[in-house]
Coordinates of C-alpha atoms in Angstrom, one line a residue:
Chain A
M1 CA -58.2 -79.8 -26.3
T2 CA -58.9 -80.2 -22.6
V3 CA -57.8 -77.4 -20.3
S4 CA -57.5 -78.3 -16.7
L5 CA -58.5 -75.6 -14.2
D6 CA -56.8 -75.2 -10.8
E7 CA -58.8 -74.7 -7.7
N8 CA -59.3 -71.0 -8.3
G9 CA -60.6 -71.6 -11.8
A10 CA -57.5 -70.4 -13.6
A11 CA -56.2 -72.6 -16.4
D12 CA -53.1 -74.3 -15.0
D13 CA -51.1 -73.9 -18.2
D14 CA -52.1 -70.3 -18.8
V15 CA -50.6 -68.5 -15.8
D16 CA -47.7 -68.7 -13.5
V17 CA -46.8 -66.5 -10.5
I18 CA -43.2 -66.3 -9.4
E19 CA -41.7 -64.5 -6.4
L20 CA -38.6 -62.6 -7.2
E21 CA -36.7 -62.3 -3.9
T22 CA -33.3 -63.9 -4.5
D23 CA -30.6 -63.9 -7.2
A24 CA -31.7 -67.5 -7.8
D25 CA -35.3 -66.4 -8.5
W26 CA -34.0 -63.9 -11.1
A27 CA -31.6 -66.4 -12.6
A28 CA -34.4 -68.9 -13.0
L29 CA -36.5 -66.3 -14.7
L30 CA -33.6 -65.6 -17.1
A31 CA -33.1 -69.2 -17.8
R32 CA -36.8 -69.8 -18.5
Y33 CA -36.3 -68.5 -22.1
D34 CA -33.6 -69.2 -24.6
G35 CA -32.7 -66.3 -26.9
R36 CA -30.0 -65.5 -29.4
P37 CA -28.9 -62.8 -28.5
M38 CA -30.0 -63.1 -24.8
R39 CA -28.8 -59.6 -23.9
P40 CA -32.0 -57.7 -24.6
Y41 CA -34.0 -60.0 -22.4
E42 CA -31.3 -60.0 -19.8
R43 CA -31.2 -56.2 -19.7
C44 CA -35.0 -56.1 -19.5
L45 CA -34.8 -58.2 -16.3
E46 CA -32.1 -56.0 -14.9
V47 CA -34.3 -52.9 -15.5
A48 CA -37.3 -54.6 -13.9
R49 CA -35.2 -55.6 -10.9
E50 CA -33.7 -52.1 -10.5
A51 CA -37.2 -50.6 -10.8
G52 CA -38.3 -52.7 -7.8
A53 CA -40.0 -55.8 -9.2
A54 CA -40.8 -58.3 -6.4
S55 CA -43.0 -60.7 -8.3
V56 CA -44.0 -61.6 -11.9
V57 CA -47.2 -63.0 -13.3
I58 CA -46.6 -64.9 -16.5
E59 CA -49.5 -65.2 -18.9
A60 CA -48.9 -68.0 -21.5
N61 CA -50.5 -67.9 -24.9
Y62 CA -51.1 -64.2 -24.5
H63 CA -52.8 -62.6 -27.6
D64 CA -50.5 -59.7 -28.3
D65 CA -51.5 -57.5 -31.2
D66 CA -47.9 -57.0 -32.3
Y67 CA -46.9 -60.6 -32.1
R68 CA -50.1 -61.6 -33.9
S69 CA -49.2 -59.2 -36.7
E70 CA -45.8 -60.8 -37.0
Y71 CA -47.3 -64.3 -36.8
Y72 CA -49.6 -63.5 -39.8
A73 CA -46.8 -61.8 -41.8
L74 CA -44.0 -64.2 -41.0
F75 CA -44.3 -67.0 -38.5
A76 CA -47.3 -68.7 -40.1
Q77 CA -45.3 -69.0 -43.3
L78 CA -42.4 -70.8 -41.8
F79 CA -41.9 -74.5 -42.3
P80 CA -41.8 -75.3 -38.5
T81 CA -44.9 -74.9 -36.5
V82 CA -44.8 -71.8 -34.4
P83 CA -47.3 -70.9 -31.6
D84 CA -49.6 -68.1 -32.4
G85 CA -49.5 -66.7 -28.8
A86 CA -46.8 -65.1 -26.8
D87 CA -45.9 -65.0 -23.1
R88 CA -46.5 -61.8 -21.2
L89 CA -44.5 -61.1 -18.1
I90 CA -46.1 -58.5 -15.8
F91 CA -43.9 -57.3 -12.9
F92 CA -45.3 -56.0 -9.6
D93 CA -43.6 -54.3 -6.7
A94 CA -44.9 -56.7 -4.1
S95 CA -45.6 -60.4 -3.7
V96 CA -48.7 -61.8 -5.5
A97 CA -50.3 -65.1 -4.5
R98 CA -51.8 -67.2 -7.1
D99 CA -55.2 -67.2 -5.3
Q100 CA -55.2 -63.4 -5.4
L101 CA -55.1 -63.2 -9.2
A102 CA -58.7 -62.4 -9.7
N103 CA -58.7 -59.8 -6.9
L104 CA -55.2 -58.3 -6.6
P105 CA -54.5 -56.3 -3.4
P106 CA -55.1 -52.5 -3.7
G107 CA -52.0 -50.4 -3.9
L108 CA -50.2 -53.1 -5.9
H109 CA -47.9 -51.2 -8.4
C110 CA -47.0 -52.5 -11.8
V111 CA -43.3 -52.0 -12.7
G112 CA -43.8 -52.9 -16.3
Y113 CA -44.3 -55.8 -18.7
I114 CA -42.3 -57.8 -21.3
T115 CA -43.8 -59.8 -24.1
I116 CA -41.9 -62.9 -25.0
R117 CA -42.1 -64.2 -28.6
P118 CA -41.8 -67.9 -29.1
H119 CA -38.8 -67.2 -31.4
R120 CA -35.2 -67.5 -30.3
L121 CA -33.8 -64.9 -32.7
G122 CA -36.1 -62.2 -31.4
L123 CA -37.2 -63.1 -27.9
V124 CA -38.4 -59.7 -26.6
G125 CA -41.6 -58.3 -28.2
R126 CA -43.6 -55.3 -27.1
T127 CA -42.2 -54.1 -23.7
V128 CA -42.7 -51.2 -21.4
L129 CA -40.7 -51.0 -18.2
Q130 CA -40.3 -48.2 -15.7
P131 CA -36.8 -46.6 -16.1
P132 CA -34.3 -47.7 -13.5
P133 CA -34.2 -45.2 -10.6
D134 CA -30.7 -43.8 -11.5
L135 CA -32.0 -42.9 -15.0
A136 CA -35.5 -41.9 -14.2
S137 CA -34.9 -38.2 -14.2
A138 CA -32.9 -38.5 -17.5
V139 CA -35.7 -40.1 -19.5
T140 CA -37.8 -37.5 -21.3
T141 CA -39.9 -39.6 -23.7
A142 CA -41.8 -41.8 -21.3
V143 CA -45.4 -42.5 -21.9
T144 CA -48.1 -44.2 -19.9
D145 CA -49.4 -47.6 -21.0
T146 CA -52.3 -49.6 -19.6
I147 CA -52.2 -53.3 -18.7
H148 CA -55.3 -55.4 -18.1
L149 CA -54.9 -58.5 -16.1
Y150 CA -58.1 -60.5 -15.4
G151 CA -60.2 -57.4 -15.5
Q152 CA -57.9 -55.4 -13.4
R153 CA -56.3 -52.3 -14.8
F154 CA -52.7 -51.2 -14.1
E155 CA -50.5 -48.5 -15.6
V156 CA -46.9 -48.2 -16.2
T157 CA -44.9 -45.2 -17.4
G158 CA -41.8 -45.9 -19.5
V159 CA -40.4 -45.8 -23.0
P160 CA -41.6 -48.6 -25.3
F161 CA -39.0 -51.2 -26.3
M162 CA -38.9 -54.1 -28.7
Q163 CA -36.2 -56.4 -30.2
Q164 CA -36.1 -57.2 -33.9
D165 CA -37.0 -60.7 -35.1
K166 CA -34.2 -60.7 -37.7
Q167 CA -36.4 -61.8 -40.6
L168 CA -39.5 -59.7 -40.9
A169 CA -38.1 -56.7 -39.0
R170 CA -34.6 -55.5 -38.4
C171 CA -33.3 -52.7 -36.2
A172 CA -34.8 -50.0 -38.4
Q173 CA -38.3 -51.4 -38.1
A174 CA -37.9 -52.1 -34.4
S175 CA -36.7 -48.6 -33.8
A176 CA -39.4 -47.0 -35.9
W177 CA -42.0 -49.0 -34.0
M178 CA -40.6 -47.7 -30.6
C179 CA -41.0 -44.1 -31.8
H180 CA -44.4 -44.8 -33.2
Y181 CA -45.8 -46.7 -30.2
T182 CA -44.6 -43.8 -28.0
A183 CA -46.6 -41.4 -30.2
A184 CA -49.6 -43.6 -30.2
R185 CA -49.6 -43.8 -26.4
R186 CA -49.1 -40.0 -26.3
G187 CA -52.3 -39.7 -28.4
D188 CA -50.7 -38.2 -31.5
V189 CA -51.4 -41.2 -33.8
R190 CA -53.4 -44.4 -34.0
R191 CA -51.5 -47.6 -33.0
R192 CA -49.8 -49.6 -35.7
P193 CA -48.7 -53.2 -35.1
V194 CA -45.0 -53.9 -35.7
A195 CA -45.5 -56.0 -38.9
D196 CA -46.9 -52.9 -40.6
F197 CA -43.4 -51.4 -40.5
S198 CA -42.3 -54.1 -42.8
V199 CA -45.4 -55.0 -44.8
H200 CA -46.2 -51.4 -45.7
A201 CA -42.6 -50.3 -46.6
D202 CA -42.3 -49.0 -50.2
R203 CA -41.0 -51.9 -52.3
T204 CA -40.2 -49.6 -55.3
T205 CA -37.4 -47.9 -53.4
A206 CA -36.0 -51.0 -51.7
Q207 CA -32.5 -51.9 -52.7
G208 CA -33.0 -55.6 -52.5
R209 CA -35.5 -58.2 -51.3
M210 CA -38.1 -57.2 -48.7
M211 CA -38.1 -60.6 -47.1
P212 CA -35.9 -61.5 -45.3
S213 CA -35.5 -57.9 -44.5
D214 CA -32.2 -56.2 -44.4
G215 CA -33.5 -53.0 -43.0
L216 CA -35.0 -49.9 -44.5
T217 CA -33.5 -47.1 -46.6
V218 CA -34.0 -43.5 -45.4
T219 CA -36.5 -43.0 -48.2
Q220 CA -38.5 -46.0 -47.2
L221 CA -38.5 -45.0 -43.5
I222 CA -39.5 -41.5 -44.3
S223 CA -42.4 -42.5 -46.6
L224 CA -43.5 -45.2 -44.1
M225 CA -43.6 -42.9 -41.1
D226 CA -45.2 -40.2 -43.2
A227 CA -48.0 -42.7 -44.1
F228 CA -48.3 -43.5 -40.4
E229 CA -49.0 -39.8 -39.6
L230 CA -45.6 -39.2 -38.1
P231 CA -43.4 -37.6 -40.8
P232 CA -39.8 -37.6 -39.7
I233 CA -37.3 -34.8 -39.8
L234 CA -33.9 -35.9 -41.1
Y235 CA -30.5 -34.7 -40.1
R236 CA -27.1 -35.9 -41.2
M237 CA -23.8 -35.8 -39.3
G238 CA -21.5 -33.3 -40.8
S239 CA -24.4 -31.0 -41.8
M240 CA -26.0 -30.4 -38.4
P241 CA -27.5 -26.9 -38.0
S242 CA -26.2 -24.7 -35.3
P243 CA -28.3 -21.6 -34.5
G244 CA -26.6 -18.4 -33.6
R245 CA -24.1 -16.0 -35.0
D246 CA -20.5 -16.4 -35.9
K247 CA -20.2 -20.0 -34.9
P248 CA -17.1 -21.7 -36.3
P249 CA -17.5 -25.2 -37.7
P250 CA -16.6 -28.0 -35.2
V251 CA -12.9 -28.9 -34.8
G252 CA -12.1 -31.8 -37.1
H253 CA -14.6 -30.9 -39.9
D254 CA -11.7 -30.6 -42.3
S255 CA -9.8 -33.7 -41.1
G256 CA -11.4 -36.2 -43.5
A257 CA -12.6 -38.2 -40.4
P258 CA -16.2 -39.5 -40.4
P259 CA -18.5 -36.6 -39.4
G260 CA -19.8 -38.8 -36.6
T261 CA -16.5 -38.4 -34.8
W262 CA -16.5 -34.6 -34.7
D263 CA -20.0 -33.1 -35.3
H264 CA -20.9 -32.3 -31.7
R265 CA -23.8 -30.1 -33.0
A266 CA -25.9 -33.3 -33.1
I267 CA -26.1 -33.1 -29.3
S268 CA -28.1 -29.9 -29.3
V269 CA -30.2 -31.1 -32.2
A270 CA -31.2 -34.3 -30.3
C271 CA -31.8 -32.4 -27.1
R272 CA -34.4 -30.1 -28.8
Y273 CA -36.5 -33.1 -29.7
L274 CA -35.9 -35.0 -26.4
N275 CA -37.0 -31.8 -24.6
S276 CA -40.2 -32.2 -26.5
G277 CA -40.8 -35.8 -25.6
Y278 CA -40.0 -37.2 -29.1
P279 CA -37.6 -40.2 -29.3
V280 CA -34.7 -39.7 -31.7
L281 CA -33.8 -42.5 -34.2
I282 CA -30.1 -42.7 -34.8
G283 CA -28.5 -44.5 -37.8
T284 CA -24.9 -45.7 -37.9
E285 CA -23.3 -47.4 -40.8
D286 CA -24.9 -50.8 -39.9
H287 CA -27.3 -50.3 -37.0
A288 CA -30.2 -48.1 -35.7
F289 CA -31.3 -47.3 -32.2
V290 CA -33.4 -44.8 -30.3
L291 CA -32.4 -42.0 -27.9
C292 CA -35.0 -41.6 -25.2
G293 CA -33.5 -39.0 -22.8
Y294 CA -30.5 -37.3 -21.6
E295 CA -28.9 -35.8 -18.4
R296 CA -26.3 -33.2 -17.6
S297 CA -23.3 -33.8 -15.4
V298 CA -20.0 -32.2 -14.6
R299 CA -17.2 -33.9 -16.6
D300 CA -13.6 -32.7 -16.7
D301 CA -13.7 -29.1 -17.9
D302 CA -17.3 -29.3 -19.1
P303 CA -19.9 -28.4 -16.5
D304 CA -22.7 -29.4 -18.9
W305 CA -21.6 -32.8 -20.2
I306 CA -24.5 -34.6 -21.9
T307 CA -25.1 -38.3 -21.4
F308 CA -27.9 -39.7 -23.5
V309 CA -30.2 -42.7 -22.8
R310 CA -30.6 -45.3 -25.5
H311 CA -32.9 -48.1 -26.4
D312 CA -30.9 -50.6 -28.5
D313 CA -33.0 -53.5 -29.8
Q314 CA -30.0 -55.8 -29.8
R315 CA -28.7 -54.8 -26.3
G316 CA -31.8 -53.7 -24.3
P317 CA -33.6 -50.7 -22.9
Y318 CA -32.2 -47.7 -20.9
L319 CA -28.5 -47.8 -21.8
R320 CA -26.2 -44.9 -21.4
V321 CA -24.5 -43.1 -24.3
D322 CA -21.5 -41.5 -22.8
N323 CA -19.9 -39.8 -25.7
I324 CA -21.6 -39.6 -29.1
L325 CA -18.4 -38.9 -30.9
A326 CA -16.7 -42.1 -29.6
D327 CA -19.8 -44.1 -28.9
Q328 CA -19.0 -47.1 -26.7
D329 CA -21.4 -48.6 -24.2
P330 CA -19.9 -47.6 -20.8
D331 CA -21.2 -50.8 -19.1
T332 CA -20.4 -53.5 -21.6
G333 CA -17.6 -51.9 -23.7
V334 CA -19.6 -52.5 -26.9
I335 CA -18.4 -50.1 -29.6
Y336 CA -20.9 -48.5 -31.9
G337 CA -19.8 -47.1 -35.3
P338 CA -19.8 -43.3 -36.0
W339 CA -23.3 -41.9 -36.1
E340 CA -24.5 -41.0 -39.6
T341 CA -28.1 -39.9 -39.5
M342 CA -30.7 -38.7 -37.1
L343 CA -34.4 -39.1 -37.9
I344 CA -37.1 -37.7 -35.6
P345 CA -40.8 -38.8 -36.3
V346 CA -42.9 -35.8 -35.3
P347 CA -46.6 -34.8 -35.6
N348 CA -47.9 -33.7 -39.0
D349 CA -48.3 -30.1 -38.1
L350 CA -44.9 -29.5 -36.7
W351 CA -43.5 -27.8 -39.9
L352 CA -41.1 -25.2 -38.5
Q353 CA -37.8 -26.6 -37.6
P354 CA -36.5 -25.9 -34.1
E355 CA -33.2 -24.5 -35.3
A356 CA -34.9 -21.8 -37.3
A357 CA -37.0 -20.8 -34.3
E358 CA -34.0 -20.8 -32.0
D359 CA -31.8 -18.8 -34.4
V360 CA -34.4 -16.0 -34.5
A361 CA -35.1 -16.1 -30.8
R362 CA -31.4 -15.9 -30.0
Q363 CA -31.5 -12.4 -31.6
Y364 CA -34.9 -11.3 -30.5
L365 CA -34.7 -12.3 -26.8
P366 CA -31.6 -10.3 -25.8
A367 CA -32.9 -7.3 -27.9
Y368 CA -36.4 -7.5 -26.3
S369 CA -34.9 -8.0 -22.8
D370 CA -32.8 -4.8 -23.3
Y371 CA -35.8 -2.9 -24.6
A372 CA -38.0 -4.1 -21.7
A373 CA -35.4 -3.3 -19.0
V374 CA -36.6 0.1 -17.9
D375 CA -37.9 1.7 -14.7
G376 CA -35.5 -0.2 -12.5
V377 CA -36.1 -3.6 -14.1
V378 CA -33.0 -5.7 -14.3
D379 CA -32.0 -7.1 -17.7
L380 CA -31.6 -10.7 -16.6
L381 CA -30.4 -11.8 -20.1
A382 CA -27.6 -9.2 -20.1
D383 CA -26.7 -10.1 -16.6
A384 CA -26.5 -13.9 -17.5
F385 CA -24.5 -13.1 -20.7
A386 CA -22.0 -11.1 -18.7
R387 CA -21.4 -14.1 -16.5
D388 CA -21.1 -16.4 -19.5
A389 CA -24.2 -18.1 -18.2
L390 CA -26.7 -17.4 -21.0
A391 CA -28.0 -20.5 -22.8
F392 CA -31.1 -21.3 -24.9
R393 CA -33.3 -24.4 -24.8
T394 CA -36.0 -25.2 -27.4
Y395 CA -38.9 -27.6 -27.3
A396 CA -42.2 -28.3 -28.9
I397 CA -45.4 -28.5 -27.0
S398 CA -49.1 -28.3 -27.8
Q399 CA -50.5 -24.9 -27.0
N400 CA -53.1 -26.5 -24.7
D401 CA -50.4 -28.2 -22.6
Y402 CA -48.3 -25.0 -22.6
K403 CA -51.2 -22.9 -21.3
A404 CA -52.3 -25.6 -18.8
R405 CA -48.9 -25.9 -17.3
L406 CA -48.3 -22.2 -16.9
A407 CA -49.9 -22.2 -13.4
G408 CA -47.3 -24.7 -12.3
R409 CA -44.4 -22.4 -13.1
G410 CA -43.8 -21.2 -9.5
S411 CA -43.8 -17.5 -9.2
I412 CA -45.4 -16.6 -12.6
A413 CA -47.0 -13.2 -12.4
P414 CA -50.8 -13.5 -12.8
D415 CA -51.0 -10.9 -15.5
L416 CA -48.3 -12.7 -17.5
M417 CA -50.1 -16.0 -17.2
Q418 CA -53.3 -14.2 -18.3
R419 CA -51.7 -12.6 -21.4
L420 CA -50.1 -15.9 -22.4
R421 CA -53.3 -17.9 -21.9
F422 CA -55.4 -15.4 -23.9
A423 CA -52.8 -15.5 -26.8
R424 CA -54.0 -17.1 -30.0
M425 CA -51.6 -19.9 -30.8
S426 CA -51.2 -22.7 -33.3
R427 CA -52.0 -26.3 -32.1
M428 CA -48.3 -27.0 -31.7
V429 CA -45.7 -24.4 -30.8
W430 CA -41.9 -24.2 -30.5
V431 CA -40.8 -22.5 -27.3
V432 CA -37.3 -21.1 -27.1
E433 CA -36.3 -20.4 -23.5
A434 CA -33.4 -18.1 -22.4
I435 CA -31.7 -20.0 -19.6
D436 CA -29.5 -18.8 -16.8
R437 CA -27.1 -21.7 -16.5
D438 CA -26.0 -20.8 -13.0
L439 CA -29.6 -21.1 -11.8
R440 CA -30.1 -24.3 -13.7
R441 CA -27.0 -25.9 -12.1
T442 CA -28.5 -25.3 -8.7
E443 CA -31.9 -26.6 -9.8
Q444 CA -33.7 -23.3 -9.4
P445 CA -36.2 -21.9 -11.8
S446 CA -33.9 -20.8 -14.6
V447 CA -36.0 -19.5 -17.5
I448 CA -35.4 -15.7 -17.8
G449 CA -37.1 -15.1 -21.1
E450 CA -39.1 -17.0 -23.6
A451 CA -40.2 -16.7 -27.3
I452 CA -43.1 -18.8 -28.7
Y453 CA -43.3 -19.7 -32.4
D454 CA -46.1 -20.9 -34.6
A455 CA -45.1 -24.5 -35.6
T456 CA -46.9 -24.1 -39.0
S457 CA -44.8 -21.1 -40.0
A458 CA -42.0 -21.3 -42.6
D459 CA -38.4 -21.9 -41.7
G460 CA -37.5 -18.7 -43.6
A461 CA -39.8 -16.6 -41.5
P462 CA -40.6 -18.2 -38.1
G463 CA -43.9 -16.8 -36.9
L464 CA -43.5 -15.2 -33.4
L465 CA -46.6 -15.6 -31.3
A466 CA -45.4 -14.2 -28.0
I467 CA -42.2 -13.1 -26.2
W468 CA -41.5 -12.1 -22.7
A469 CA -38.3 -11.0 -21.0
G470 CA -37.2 -8.2 -18.7
G471 CA -40.2 -6.3 -17.6
R472 CA -42.5 -6.8 -20.6
V473 CA -44.5 -9.2 -22.6
W474 CA -45.4 -8.9 -26.3
V475 CA -48.2 -11.0 -27.8
A476 CA -49.1 -11.1 -31.5
D477 CA -52.5 -11.2 -33.1
T478 CA -52.9 -13.7 -35.9
T479 CA -51.5 -11.2 -38.5
G480 CA -48.2 -11.1 -36.6
T481 CA -48.7 -7.5 -35.6
G482 CA -48.4 -6.7 -31.9
R483 CA -51.6 -7.0 -29.9
F484 CA -50.1 -6.3 -26.5
D485 CA -46.7 -4.9 -25.5
V486 CA -47.2 -4.3 -21.9
P487 CA -45.3 -4.3 -18.6
T488 CA -45.2 -7.4 -16.5
H489 CA -43.1 -8.9 -13.8
P490 CA -41.5 -12.1 -15.0
G491 CA -38.9 -13.5 -12.6
P492 CA -37.0 -16.6 -13.4
L493 CA -39.6 -19.3 -14.1
A494 CA -39.5 -23.1 -14.2
S495 CA -39.1 -24.7 -17.6
L496 CA -42.0 -26.5 -19.3
A497 CA -39.6 -28.7 -21.3
N498 CA -39.8 -32.3 -20.3
R499 CA -38.3 -32.9 -16.8
Q500 CA -36.0 -29.9 -16.9
P501 CA -35.4 -27.4 -14.1
Chain B
M1 CA -59.5 -6.7 -36.2
S2 CA -59.5 -4.5 -33.2
T3 CA -56.5 -4.4 -30.9
P4 CA -58.1 -3.1 -27.7
D5 CA -54.9 -3.4 -25.6
A6 CA -52.4 -2.1 -28.1
H7 CA -52.4 1.2 -26.5
Q8 CA -52.0 -0.1 -23.0
T9 CA -48.3 0.0 -23.0
G10 CA -48.0 1.0 -19.4
S11 CA -45.5 3.7 -20.2
S12 CA -45.1 6.6 -22.5
R13 CA -43.3 4.6 -25.2
P14 CA -45.3 3.5 -28.3
P15 CA -46.2 -0.2 -28.4
L16 CA -43.8 -2.4 -30.3
E17 CA -45.4 -3.7 -33.4
H18 CA -42.9 -6.5 -33.7
P19 CA -39.6 -7.3 -32.0
D20 CA -38.1 -7.4 -35.5
Q21 CA -38.1 -3.6 -35.1
L22 CA -35.4 -4.0 -32.4
L23 CA -32.9 -5.3 -34.9
D24 CA -31.1 -3.1 -37.4
D25 CA -31.0 -3.6 -41.1
D26 CA -27.7 -5.5 -41.1
E27 CA -28.8 -7.8 -38.3
R28 CA -32.1 -8.6 -40.1
E29 CA -30.3 -9.3 -43.4
E30 CA -27.7 -11.5 -41.7
L31 CA -30.5 -13.4 -39.9
H32 CA -32.4 -13.9 -43.1
A33 CA -29.3 -15.2 -44.9
R34 CA -28.6 -17.7 -42.1
L35 CA -32.1 -19.0 -42.3
E36 CA -31.8 -19.4 -46.1
R37 CA -28.5 -21.3 -45.7
M38 CA -30.0 -23.6 -43.1
A39 CA -33.0 -24.4 -45.4
R40 CA -30.6 -25.1 -48.4
T41 CA -28.5 -27.5 -46.2
R42 CA -31.7 -29.3 -45.2
Q43 CA -32.7 -29.9 -48.9
Q44 CA -29.2 -31.1 -49.6
V45 CA -29.2 -33.5 -46.7
R46 CA -32.5 -35.0 -47.9
T47 CA -31.1 -35.5 -51.4
E48 CA -27.8 -37.0 -50.3
S49 CA -29.3 -39.3 -47.7
A50 CA -32.1 -41.0 -49.7
T51 CA -30.3 -44.3 -50.3
L52 CA -28.7 -44.7 -46.9
R53 CA -29.9 -47.8 -45.1
F54 CA -31.0 -48.1 -41.5
G55 CA -30.5 -51.5 -40.0

């Protein structure tokens, strides 16, 4: 094959540079590819535009590891000839001239990339786009990905997205890949190409043919993610845990209605993992999608209404979930069925479940705060409780990150930071924060007490590593017996949960 | 293992061995029962959900 080179030495057919200034420019880019459905690609372009894209470089015949894995497992076996390369669209925040491609201007910022499969039923392959500005603060599971273009390195921070191809992978595999690629970019696991999520699924527990795929069972998904070093934790609507004493079951639990229409406890469960940076895989009766963040707002009588952010492989990235109990896309009106299951792929050594840690901490923290409030120290937990403003927030974090970020917590007392940094901790810990809701609403540091748990301890006996509240801090030695129980001066501190005040 | 700071409580009160001491027997028992119930529910969810399909 003869490849013609343009005057800059770039192959004419291999690269295209397009300015994205007008509606017509964006419409032309949309029309460049034909998909069924088109909505995922269309939404990706909306996100890129909202994130500030001003130009796009299109690499043709791009060797994408994920698409190549699909090509080997599926496309090479089809009767029609299918190209073995994809297109990659790299978006920048400023104009790019074709003759600058080998030496792009300094300060050029990459807004993200979309890989386009040569396959109408599943146009959008591996994609990472910056969240749109109005959702940026809500997204808690973003990771940083690196893009190389002609030897030049760019980075983009966003939540990985991919559309199913409808034959090899369905929404289950696409959603599992989104969770796994996020973990790979976070450094928790090694990267797996998307075809692995179909090829390596356990055939013995399939309830039908593996190809064409009609999704994965819960058992298949759990064993697959377990083999890929990200064993998931499973929850089911109707049986959601709710830490704390004397909590009545949700209204509607005895109505015979699907649990997905009344089990609001799922909101707190999902938030615990999103606080930790872990995407949450939701299953309805006939679909799966991924939650990648949430935000609070004032709604009617509820000052803490939660709106989630969703990646739906059939509708695109960064979509709002307004009400999980009556799930309808607020922008398009698309109705999702009641949620059934929640699956969260997490690192291997996160054994303790957050609800067990939180349940214990909900009793220890007020008791410790009361005990520690002597010599003129105010019991901040009792004070918040009296104002009906006491809440708890739980998240997982590595002990190294926890200790490293302590210094950024504003007015943390040096002796408290020293005690916590010297504390012996498991690699991963669950942190339960006591929150003053009134402080949180005004975006001030709102953590007024904290309990830290060994993530390798048992659900029946969560292993407390440290606790601080009121005027004291207690730190365990590795036998669980107190090593320090000393005065300190913890004021309200900033949270270390992802993007929370 | 030595606990060099265990005595440095900064006040006349004895150091707390574990915050568990701050709960009374009833509270401890109730907490333990709740954790057990939670664990049982989790096992049940795993069993009942095995054949559900995603996608």
